[in-house]
Amino acid sequence: MTDPLVRFSRVHKRFGTYVAVKSLDLDIQRGEFLALMGPSGCGKTTTLRMLAGLEQPTSGTITIGGKVINDVPPHRRDTPLVWQSLALFPFLNVVENVEFGLRMRGVGATERRDRAMMWLGRMDLKGFETRRIDQLSGGQRQRVALARSLVTEPEMLLLDEPLSALDAHLVIRMQGVLTRLQKDLGITFVYVTHSQSEAFSMADRVVIMGHGAIEQIGRPQEIFRGPKSRFVAEFVGRNNILGGSVTGGMMATPHGPVPVPTADGMAEIVVAADRVAVSRNRPDGTAIRATFLSEEFAGTGIICYFETPDGAEWKAQVTEAQLADLQPESGQDFWLSWDSGAVHVMRG
Amino acid sequence: MKAVSALGRVYLAALFLFIFAPIAASFVFSFNSDRFPTLPLGHFTTEWYARAFSRPEVWEAIRNSLIVAAATSVLSTFIGFATAYTDFRYGFRFKQAYLALALLPPTLPLVILGLAMLAWLSQVGLSGTLAGIIIAHVVLATPFAMAICRLRLNQIDPSLEAAAWNLGAGQWMAMRHVILPFCAPAILSALCLTAAVSFDEFVVAWFVSGLNRTVPVMILEILQGNVDPQINAIGTVVFLTSMTLVIAAQVLIFRKRRHE
C-alpha cells in the first residue's frame, strides 16, 4: 500500500476541559472517498476542522503528504472545505465566488475567470455567472460551493454535512453528483455526516466516531453487517441487540436460551431488522415473544417496532405483502425469529 | 396587529405633531418677513438666509463644524468598527466589561462629560482647538458606530471568514475581501450617523470649543443677543443637514437587509 495522503497520529483535541477528540489514529488514502460518521458531538467535525487548519491539535501530529502540518495556518493549506452553511459570499456574484480562491492566490484576472467559467460549466451553471447568490436555488448554491472549492484543483476536498440543508429528492441527486465527481477527479473526499444513508451510499470507507474516538473503520457493508460494538450497532440503526452469558453455544437470555456460535463467556449478538421474521404462531427454532407497537414506512420496506416483556425494543423489516398478511394491531403479541446464520456476535 | 386602533392613530399623530411642530414652525418662520414669530404670517422672504449667510462668523462656524464632523465620523467609525470586530472575533476575560465601557459615553450626562473634557484637554493643551472638539466628539460618537457595526456583524454567517481563510486568504486579505465588503453598508451608515452626531452636538462643543465655535455653539451666542429670525434660517439648514445624514444612515442599513 502506498503512503497515505493524510495521517493522524495520536491526535488529541481539548476545548478547555472538554475532550473533543482523543487519541485519534487515522490514515486517509489518496483517491478514496472517506466518510466520518457519528452522532453530534462525536468529534467528526473537529477532526475535519483540524485537517483544514481551523483548529489546532492539543497534542499529536497530523501529516499531509508526509509533512507535519500542525502549525501551518489554514490559508497555506490546500484543503478546501464545503461548509454545512455553504458560506458563499453574499456580496459577490456566482463567478466571483468561484474565482475567490484563485484571486487570493494571486492568479491573474483573465486566467482565473477562465478557470472559474470552466468549473461553472462542469457544474451545469453556465449562464448563472452574474447571478447573485440569493437568486439561486438550494441545489445551485450547492454546486457553486463545490465549484468554488474545486477551482484550485486540490488533492483533497473536505465536506462538512453539505447536503443537510437540501430537500430529500435533491439529496439523492447530489449524492450521485458527488460520487461521480470524486471518481472523475480521482481526488480524496473526506465527508463528515451524521446520515447513515449518505455515508453508506457514497463512501469507500466509513469511520464511525463516538465520544471523540474511532469506534470502527470499514467498508459500508462491513460496518452494516458486522458492527464491532454496541455503540456502532445502535448508531447504524435497525439492529436488534441481545446480551447474555454463553455456555456450550447457548446464550441465556430473558427469552430463554438462544443459540450463539461463540466460545463461553459474556457476549452480545446483533440481529439486523431485515433478518427478523414475524409470525403469529410459534415457528420452529429460535423465537422470542414481543408485543407490536407501530410500523414505519422506510425506503427499503416497512419497519415494525415491538417490545419484549423485559422492555427492550425490537425492530423487524417486512414487505408490504407481509404486512397485509399479518394485519398487526398495537398491543398484539407476535413471534420474532431468525436464522442462526443471521446472528452477528460482538464480544466486549 | 392588523388594525391599530383609531385611538392609537390619534395618539401617534399627536406625538409626531408634538415633536415636529416646533421644527416645522422654525422652518416656516425662516421664510417669514416679520421680525417676530407671530401669526398671521407676513410675506415670503429669503432675507434671513441672505443675512445669516453673509456673516463671516457663520461661514467660519460652518467650516469648523464640517471639519469636526468629517474627522469625527472617520475616526469614530474606524474605532467603532474595530471594537465591534474584536467583540465578534475574539472571546476573552472581562469582555462584558470591555463592551460596557465601550458603550458607556452616551449614557454620561453631557455636562459632566463636557467639564471633564475641558479639564483634561486644557491639561494637554488642546482646549479651544478643533483637535480638542474632535477628540471629545469621537468619544461621544464611537459607541453609535460600534452599535451599527455590531448589528451587521451579528448577521454574518460565522463560517464566512473561515471560508475565506480556507480558500487561501490570510487574516488581512479576509478582512479586506470578506469582512469589510460585508460590513460596507454598516460602515457607510456609521459614517453618516456619527457625522450627524458631531454636527448637532452642542453641550460638549460649548465647553471645549473656545474661539473655534461650531454651528450649534454659534447659534446660542447669536440667541443670547436677541431673538433673530436668522436663527430660524441657520437652524433649518442644520436640521436638514442632520436629517439627510440620519436618513442616509437608515436607508443604507435597510436597503441591504431587504435582499438577505
XYZ file of C-alpha atoms in Angstrom:
608
model
C 0.000 0.000 0.000
C 1.297 3.464 -0.891
C 1.870 6.146 1.714
C -1.363 7.640 2.940
C -2.241 11.185 1.911
C -3.208 12.117 5.463
C -2.114 10.597 8.740
C -3.451 11.468 12.181
C -1.129 10.122 14.903
C -2.349 10.119 18.481
C -4.213 13.379 17.953
C -5.952 14.906 20.955
C -8.106 18.000 20.896
C -9.382 19.641 24.055
C -11.558 22.735 24.344
C -10.984 23.879 27.904
C -11.840 20.784 29.908
C -13.936 19.210 27.159
C -12.190 16.485 25.195
C -13.448 16.685 21.617
C -11.078 14.164 20.052
C -8.956 11.672 21.918
C -6.028 9.625 20.741
C -7.060 9.580 17.123
C -5.072 7.410 14.713
C -6.342 7.536 11.174
C -4.859 7.130 7.698
C -6.629 8.578 4.685
C -5.560 7.122 1.344
C -5.088 9.017 -1.892
C -8.176 8.968 -4.047
C -10.557 7.441 -1.532
C -13.983 8.633 -0.513
C -13.891 8.519 3.268
C -16.916 9.291 5.411
C -16.600 10.368 9.037
C -19.866 9.471 10.673
C -21.238 9.709 14.176
C -23.787 11.447 16.360
C -23.378 15.159 17.068
C -20.562 15.866 19.483
C -18.606 12.764 18.451
C -15.627 14.770 17.197
C -16.092 14.240 13.463
C -16.351 17.931 12.605
C -13.437 18.801 14.901
C -11.365 16.182 13.081
C -12.256 17.766 9.751
C -11.523 21.267 11.026
C -8.107 20.153 12.273
C -7.371 18.847 8.782
C -8.292 22.260 7.346
C -6.218 24.059 9.984
C -9.217 25.754 11.569
C -8.463 24.002 14.856
C -5.067 23.038 16.200
C -4.498 19.651 17.813
C -3.742 19.869 21.535
C -1.226 17.073 21.054
C -0.275 14.528 18.415
C 0.616 15.173 14.780
C -1.245 15.461 11.521
C 0.663 14.952 8.283
C -0.450 15.669 4.746
C 1.696 14.085 2.045
C 4.252 13.153 4.693
C 4.712 16.700 6.034
C 3.644 17.644 9.543
C 1.116 20.439 9.145
C 0.124 21.101 12.766
C 1.363 24.702 12.653
C 0.526 25.532 9.043
C -2.201 28.211 9.020
C -5.385 27.408 7.081
C -4.652 29.744 4.178
C -1.364 27.994 3.454
C -3.033 24.591 3.114
C -4.837 23.372 0.064
C -7.705 21.743 1.904
C -10.860 23.427 0.616
C -13.965 22.767 2.633
C -17.590 22.661 1.566
C -19.399 24.137 4.561
C -22.628 22.984 6.070
C -23.957 26.533 5.615
C -22.106 26.671 2.265
C -20.651 30.037 3.405
C -20.955 31.576 -0.055
C -20.035 35.254 -0.126
C -23.352 37.143 -0.402
C -21.754 40.335 -1.730
C -20.114 38.549 -4.673
C -21.862 37.080 -7.705
C -21.557 33.447 -8.745
C -18.382 33.665 -10.814
C -16.698 35.979 -8.288
C -17.423 33.424 -5.592
C -15.935 30.630 -7.663
C -12.751 32.517 -8.540
C -12.175 33.714 -4.954
C -9.599 31.033 -4.152
C -7.611 31.834 -7.296
C -7.784 35.565 -6.589
C -6.414 35.038 -3.069
C -3.560 33.034 -4.576
C -2.684 35.852 -6.962
C -3.832 34.221 -10.204
C -4.283 36.840 -12.947
C -7.734 38.180 -13.814
C -8.182 36.508 -17.215
C -6.823 33.128 -16.173
C -8.922 32.942 -13.025
C -12.057 33.971 -14.908
C -11.410 31.242 -17.492
C -10.838 28.587 -14.862
C -13.901 29.665 -12.884
C -16.036 29.563 -16.037
C -14.717 26.084 -16.801
C -15.869 24.874 -13.377
C -19.219 26.591 -13.718
C -19.689 24.725 -16.998
C -18.717 21.487 -15.361
C -21.274 22.071 -12.595
C -24.058 22.871 -15.087
C -24.075 26.509 -14.039
C -23.372 28.120 -17.423
C -25.422 31.290 -17.736
C -25.596 31.851 -13.981
C -22.219 33.569 -13.608
C -23.537 37.064 -12.922
C -26.397 35.961 -10.666
C -26.402 36.952 -7.047
C -26.221 34.084 -4.570
C -29.688 34.846 -3.195
C -31.139 34.357 -6.678
C -30.110 30.696 -6.778
C -31.930 27.555 -5.667
C -30.533 25.313 -2.942
C -29.127 22.809 -5.430
C -27.499 25.545 -7.499
C -25.856 27.056 -4.428
C -24.542 23.636 -3.549
C -22.894 23.356 -6.947
C -21.457 26.887 -6.682
C -19.916 25.885 -3.353
C -18.429 22.768 -4.955
C -17.046 24.750 -7.892
C -15.567 27.336 -5.520
C -13.772 24.617 -3.562
C -12.527 22.678 -6.575
C -11.318 25.606 -8.683
C -7.801 25.411 -7.210
C -7.651 21.726 -8.184
C -6.809 20.454 -4.719
C -5.630 16.956 -3.831
C -8.457 16.555 -1.387
C -11.851 18.033 -0.720
C -13.394 18.288 2.728
C -17.165 18.264 3.070
C -18.990 19.099 6.307
C -22.584 17.822 6.119
C -23.014 19.649 2.801
C -26.395 18.104 1.996
C -28.116 18.647 5.316
C -29.994 21.762 4.154
C -31.377 20.201 0.965
C -34.764 18.638 0.231
C -34.801 14.842 0.253
C -35.094 14.431 -3.533
C -32.149 16.817 -4.074
C -30.048 14.906 -1.564
C -30.251 11.744 -3.663
C -29.338 13.678 -6.804
C -26.414 15.453 -5.145
C -25.151 12.118 -3.808
C -24.912 10.965 -7.419
C -23.158 14.199 -8.439
C -20.633 13.863 -5.613
C -19.783 10.191 -6.201
C -19.321 10.754 -9.931
C -17.235 13.869 -9.314
C -14.968 12.036 -6.905
C -14.441 9.156 -9.340
C -13.813 11.530 -12.275
C -11.349 13.738 -10.415
C -9.674 10.855 -8.598
C -9.046 13.085 -5.571
C -9.635 12.321 -1.915
C -13.006 13.253 -0.429
C -13.360 13.460 3.340
C -17.050 13.647 4.086
C -18.495 14.388 7.513
C -22.087 13.371 8.109
C -24.444 12.003 10.706
C -26.544 10.411 7.983
C -26.046 6.712 7.554
C -27.611 6.647 4.098
C -25.273 9.371 2.807
C -22.167 7.736 4.224
C -23.034 4.186 3.187
C -24.168 5.054 -0.322
C -21.179 7.214 -1.259
C -18.105 6.285 0.743
C -15.434 3.705 0.017
C -14.659 3.539 3.722
C -16.665 4.715 6.690
C -15.223 5.818 10.028
C -17.697 5.627 12.886
C -16.825 8.000 15.717
C -18.274 8.236 19.192
C -17.238 10.379 22.152
C -14.132 11.683 20.363
C -12.725 8.287 19.410
C -12.949 5.939 16.457
C -15.373 3.074 17.104
C -14.927 1.262 13.820
C -13.440 1.734 10.351
C -14.502 -0.337 7.388
C -16.304 -0.609 4.093
C -20.017 0.225 4.377
C -21.046 -3.421 4.067
C -18.588 -4.493 6.787
C -19.930 -1.943 9.206
C -23.527 -2.592 8.312
C -23.301 -6.370 8.718
C -20.529 -6.594 11.271
C -20.690 -3.842 13.883
C -17.870 -4.272 16.374
C -19.517 -2.636 19.349
C -22.909 -1.943 20.795
C -22.361 1.777 20.012
C -21.880 1.066 16.302
C -24.752 -1.414 16.194
C -27.086 1.117 17.754
C -25.836 4.051 15.715
C -26.067 2.226 12.407
C -29.655 1.526 13.346
C -32.229 -1.123 12.557
C -30.246 -3.582 14.609
C -31.547 -5.686 17.479
C -29.131 -6.384 20.265
C -29.306 -9.249 22.744
C -26.776 -9.822 25.504
C -26.056 -12.592 27.959
C -23.683 -15.278 29.112
C -22.869 -18.084 26.678
C -22.279 -21.667 27.739
C -21.957 -24.513 25.286
C -23.113 -22.441 22.337
C -26.299 -21.268 24.051
C -26.831 -17.755 25.372
C -29.006 -17.297 28.427
C -31.476 -14.508 27.695
C -34.715 -13.269 29.288
C -36.465 -15.051 26.409
C -34.849 -18.404 27.128
C -31.753 -19.929 25.569
C -30.677 -18.674 22.149
C -28.086 -20.484 20.042
C -24.975 -18.359 19.572
C -21.943 -19.704 17.709
C -19.200 -18.466 20.016
C -16.979 -19.544 22.902
C -18.192 -19.437 26.508
C -18.347 -16.087 28.300
C -20.308 -12.827 28.091
C -21.307 -11.787 24.592
C -23.750 -9.643 22.678
C -25.397 -10.570 19.437
C -26.806 -8.379 16.718
C -29.696 -9.417 14.522
C -30.385 -6.947 11.727
C -34.021 -5.914 11.347
C -34.169 -7.188 7.775
C -33.307 -10.693 9.016
C -36.072 -10.952 11.577
C -39.227 -12.826 10.588
C -42.583 -12.011 12.178
C -45.323 -14.588 12.712
C -48.473 -15.064 14.777
C -47.750 -18.721 15.563
C -44.613 -20.003 17.153
C -42.186 -21.089 14.404
C -39.590 -23.850 14.702
C -36.169 -22.835 16.033
C -35.230 -19.719 17.918
C -38.036 -17.264 18.521
C -38.885 -14.605 21.065
C -42.243 -13.216 22.016
C -42.877 -9.475 21.608
C -45.740 -7.002 21.537
C -46.391 -4.988 18.406
C -46.158 -1.214 18.877
C -46.231 0.505 15.497
C -44.923 0.416 11.962
C -42.979 2.930 9.916
C -42.583 3.138 6.162
C -38.886 3.299 5.293
C -37.289 3.480 1.870
C -36.419 -0.213 1.781
C -39.512 -1.691 3.361
C -41.612 -1.327 6.458
C -40.060 -1.331 9.886
C -42.252 -2.825 12.611
C -41.495 -1.920 16.191
C -42.023 -4.386 19.021
C -41.445 -4.502 22.737
C -40.277 -7.612 24.510
C -41.543 -8.467 28.043
C -38.229 -7.226 29.500
C -38.803 -3.810 27.919
C -36.325 -3.990 25.035
C -37.243 -2.545 21.633
C -37.065 -4.900 18.652
C -37.318 -3.982 15.006
C -38.274 -6.193 12.107
C -38.314 -5.208 8.478
C -41.205 -6.627 6.443
C -42.573 -6.155 2.930
C -45.937 -4.575 2.208
C -47.368 -8.000 1.327
C -46.176 -9.452 4.627
C -47.691 -6.533 6.497
C -51.013 -7.072 4.744
C -50.904 -10.761 5.782
C -50.055 -10.044 9.391
C -52.544 -7.211 9.957
C -50.768 -6.306 13.206
C -52.553 -4.161 15.746
C -50.932 -2.309 18.568
C -50.783 -4.497 21.707
C -50.952 -7.844 19.893
C -48.260 -10.413 20.562
C -46.100 -11.926 17.837
C -43.178 -14.292 17.488
C -39.896 -12.929 16.187
C -37.456 -15.456 14.764
C -34.253 -15.578 12.735
C -31.852 -17.967 11.065
C -28.893 -18.835 13.219
C -26.725 -17.715 10.257
C -28.063 -14.162 10.640
C -26.519 -13.722 14.069
C -23.510 -11.404 14.328
C -21.544 -11.784 17.563
C -19.861 -8.864 19.343
C -17.507 -9.502 22.242
C -16.892 -6.866 24.847
C -51.543 43.695 14.517
C -53.800 44.481 11.553
C -55.770 47.463 12.688
C -54.057 49.825 15.039
C -56.995 51.262 16.909
C -58.229 54.726 15.983
C -57.187 55.971 19.395
C -53.699 54.658 18.774
C -53.512 56.522 15.496
C -54.608 59.768 17.086
C -52.056 59.305 19.845
C -49.307 58.639 17.285
C -50.293 61.694 15.247
C -50.273 63.852 18.360
C -46.881 62.532 19.313
C -45.339 63.350 15.949
C -47.053 66.746 15.951
C -45.593 67.477 19.373
C -42.102 66.558 18.192
C -42.124 68.135 14.776
C -44.312 71.212 15.208
C -41.535 73.382 16.722
C -39.144 72.348 13.969
C -41.779 72.987 11.319
C -42.516 76.367 12.899
C -38.857 77.280 12.793
C -38.799 76.266 9.127
C -41.896 78.354 8.323
C -40.714 81.449 10.207
C -37.321 81.274 8.492
C -39.152 82.319 5.314
C -41.430 84.857 7.043
C -40.776 88.564 6.611
C -41.852 89.554 10.167
C -39.218 90.250 12.751
C -41.036 88.294 15.468
C -42.636 84.868 15.158
C -46.300 85.862 15.269
C -49.456 84.895 13.385
C -50.741 85.862 10.911
C -47.637 85.426 8.774
C -46.121 88.231 6.789
C -44.934 87.625 3.249
C -42.410 85.108 1.931
C -38.771 86.163 2.048
C -35.278 84.689 1.859
C -33.876 87.753 3.568
C -32.917 85.954 6.787
C -30.943 83.367 4.832
C -29.189 86.122 2.885
C -28.336 87.992 6.070
C -27.243 84.944 8.051
C -25.021 83.624 5.329
C -23.415 86.960 4.642
C -21.845 86.938 8.115
C -18.245 85.704 8.037
C -18.516 84.130 11.535
C -21.350 81.903 10.286
C -19.170 80.609 7.480
C -16.314 80.162 9.937
C -18.570 78.110 12.221
C -19.846 76.023 9.320
C -16.281 75.357 8.228
C -15.355 74.301 11.779
C -18.389 72.081 12.066
C -17.693 70.385 8.755
C -14.049 69.713 9.624
C -15.011 68.370 13.066
C -17.882 66.261 11.675
C -15.748 64.761 8.903
C -12.831 63.917 11.187
C -15.153 62.606 13.901
C -17.043 60.386 11.511
C -13.908 58.800 10.058
C -12.166 58.297 13.406
C -15.159 57.089 15.388
C -16.289 54.732 12.621
C -12.800 53.258 12.462
C -12.614 52.784 16.227
C -16.231 51.633 16.437
C -15.721 49.031 13.716
C -12.502 47.787 15.310
C -14.257 47.440 18.670
C -17.212 45.616 17.154
C -14.895 43.279 15.242
C -12.946 42.492 18.411
C -16.225 41.538 20.043
C -17.246 39.430 17.013
C -13.968 37.634 16.569
C -12.492 37.056 19.999
C -13.670 35.712 23.307
C -11.694 36.906 26.299
C -11.966 37.508 30.007
C -13.679 40.776 31.001
C -15.285 41.011 27.565
C -18.559 42.128 29.138
C -16.733 44.908 30.990
C -14.938 45.863 27.780
C -18.253 46.147 25.932
C -19.912 48.058 28.744
C -17.057 50.571 28.783
C -17.147 50.914 25.011
C -20.881 51.679 25.086
C -20.749 53.954 28.143
C -20.116 57.529 26.878
C -23.640 58.366 25.586
C -25.082 57.462 28.990
C -22.969 60.059 30.810
C -24.565 63.450 31.479
C -23.209 65.733 28.772
C -22.386 68.499 31.232
C -20.146 66.136 33.203
C -18.537 64.845 30.036
C -18.030 68.407 28.775
C -16.470 69.572 32.024
C -14.204 66.537 32.236
C -13.159 67.015 28.626
C -12.428 70.675 29.212
C -10.279 69.901 32.254
C -8.409 67.136 30.515
C -7.938 68.881 27.168
C -6.580 72.015 28.812
C -4.076 69.840 30.682
C -2.734 68.555 27.372
C -3.014 71.946 25.707
C -5.799 71.071 23.297
C -8.727 73.002 24.720
C -10.149 75.527 22.342
C -8.680 73.745 19.313
C -10.527 71.854 16.619
C -8.481 68.773 17.549
C -9.907 69.042 21.078
C -13.504 69.156 19.803
C -12.771 66.222 17.508
C -11.423 64.143 20.394
C -14.481 64.915 22.520
C -16.857 64.106 19.662
C -15.062 60.847 18.838
C -15.643 59.754 22.442
C -19.336 60.553 22.086
C -19.893 59.140 18.603
C -17.840 55.919 18.673
C -20.472 53.884 20.569
C -23.020 54.644 17.829
C -20.611 53.469 15.140
C -19.839 50.388 17.176
C -23.521 49.565 17.677
C -24.208 49.772 13.941
C -21.189 47.630 13.026
C -22.101 45.056 15.686
C -25.598 44.816 14.283
C -24.147 43.963 10.900
C -21.533 41.544 12.209
C -24.281 39.707 14.101
C -25.872 38.893 10.749
C -22.754 37.358 9.250
C -22.547 33.607 8.729
C -19.862 32.693 11.292
C -18.250 30.425 8.694
C -17.771 33.226 6.176
C -14.423 34.480 7.440
C -13.098 30.957 7.995
C -14.245 30.129 4.459
C -12.012 32.925 3.183
C -9.026 31.558 5.121
C -9.853 28.111 3.827
C -9.689 29.464 0.263
C -6.222 30.923 0.745
C -6.852 34.340 2.272
C -4.657 35.396 5.200
C -6.118 37.416 8.079
C -5.754 40.781 6.333
C -6.929 39.508 2.988
C -10.019 38.019 4.627
C -10.644 41.337 6.370
C -10.307 43.245 3.122
C -12.161 40.884 0.809
C -14.834 39.446 3.104
C -15.420 41.302 6.373
C -15.173 44.847 5.007
C -17.337 44.259 1.908
C -19.907 42.501 4.079
C -19.930 45.404 6.540
C -19.775 48.133 3.877
C -23.405 49.284 4.287
C -22.991 49.447 8.056
C -19.724 51.342 7.759
C -21.248 53.928 5.399
C -24.229 54.190 7.693
C -21.949 54.691 10.704
C -20.031 57.401 8.836
C -23.288 59.300 8.228
C -24.678 58.845 11.714
C -21.504 59.838 13.549
C -21.166 62.895 11.298
C -24.727 63.841 12.287
C -23.993 63.295 15.985
C -20.981 65.595 15.757
C -22.638 68.216 13.545
C -25.537 68.596 16.009
C -23.655 68.323 19.239
C -23.823 71.402 21.412
C -23.022 70.808 25.094
C -19.586 69.252 24.891
C -18.604 71.511 21.997
C -19.657 74.541 24.036
C -17.306 73.524 26.858
C -14.252 72.759 24.748
C -14.597 74.948 21.651
C -13.266 78.291 22.917
C -12.912 80.628 19.954
C -13.243 77.863 17.364
C -17.025 77.755 17.553
C -19.078 75.103 15.811
C -22.507 75.894 14.381
C -24.613 74.941 17.438
C -22.345 76.994 19.725
C -22.582 79.985 17.401
C -26.385 79.694 17.324
C -26.501 80.004 21.097
C -24.274 83.061 21.015
C -26.500 84.771 18.480
C -29.565 83.812 20.539
C -28.112 85.341 23.678
C -28.035 88.724 21.972
C -31.628 88.795 20.747
C -34.395 86.869 19.064
C -33.478 86.941 15.436
C -35.135 85.060 12.544
C -31.625 84.380 11.206
C -31.552 81.644 13.851
C -34.512 80.014 12.122
C -32.643 80.142 8.830
C -29.456 78.625 10.246
C -31.481 76.115 12.287
C -33.326 74.971 9.196
C -30.054 74.374 7.350
C -28.591 72.467 10.312
C -31.763 70.401 10.695
C -31.847 69.482 7.007
C -28.152 68.538 7.040
C -28.566 66.273 10.062
C -31.775 64.718 8.774
C -30.113 63.973 5.435
C -27.261 62.202 7.213
C -29.541 60.252 9.547
C -31.905 59.223 6.752
C -28.933 58.181 4.619
C -27.729 56.052 7.535
C -31.165 54.384 7.848
C -31.553 53.788 4.120
C -28.116 52.185 3.905
C -28.977 49.698 6.624
C -32.465 48.860 5.403
C -31.641 48.594 1.723
C -29.102 45.885 2.475
C -31.480 43.993 4.763
C -34.141 43.697 2.154
C -32.340 41.222 -0.051
C -30.965 38.909 2.581
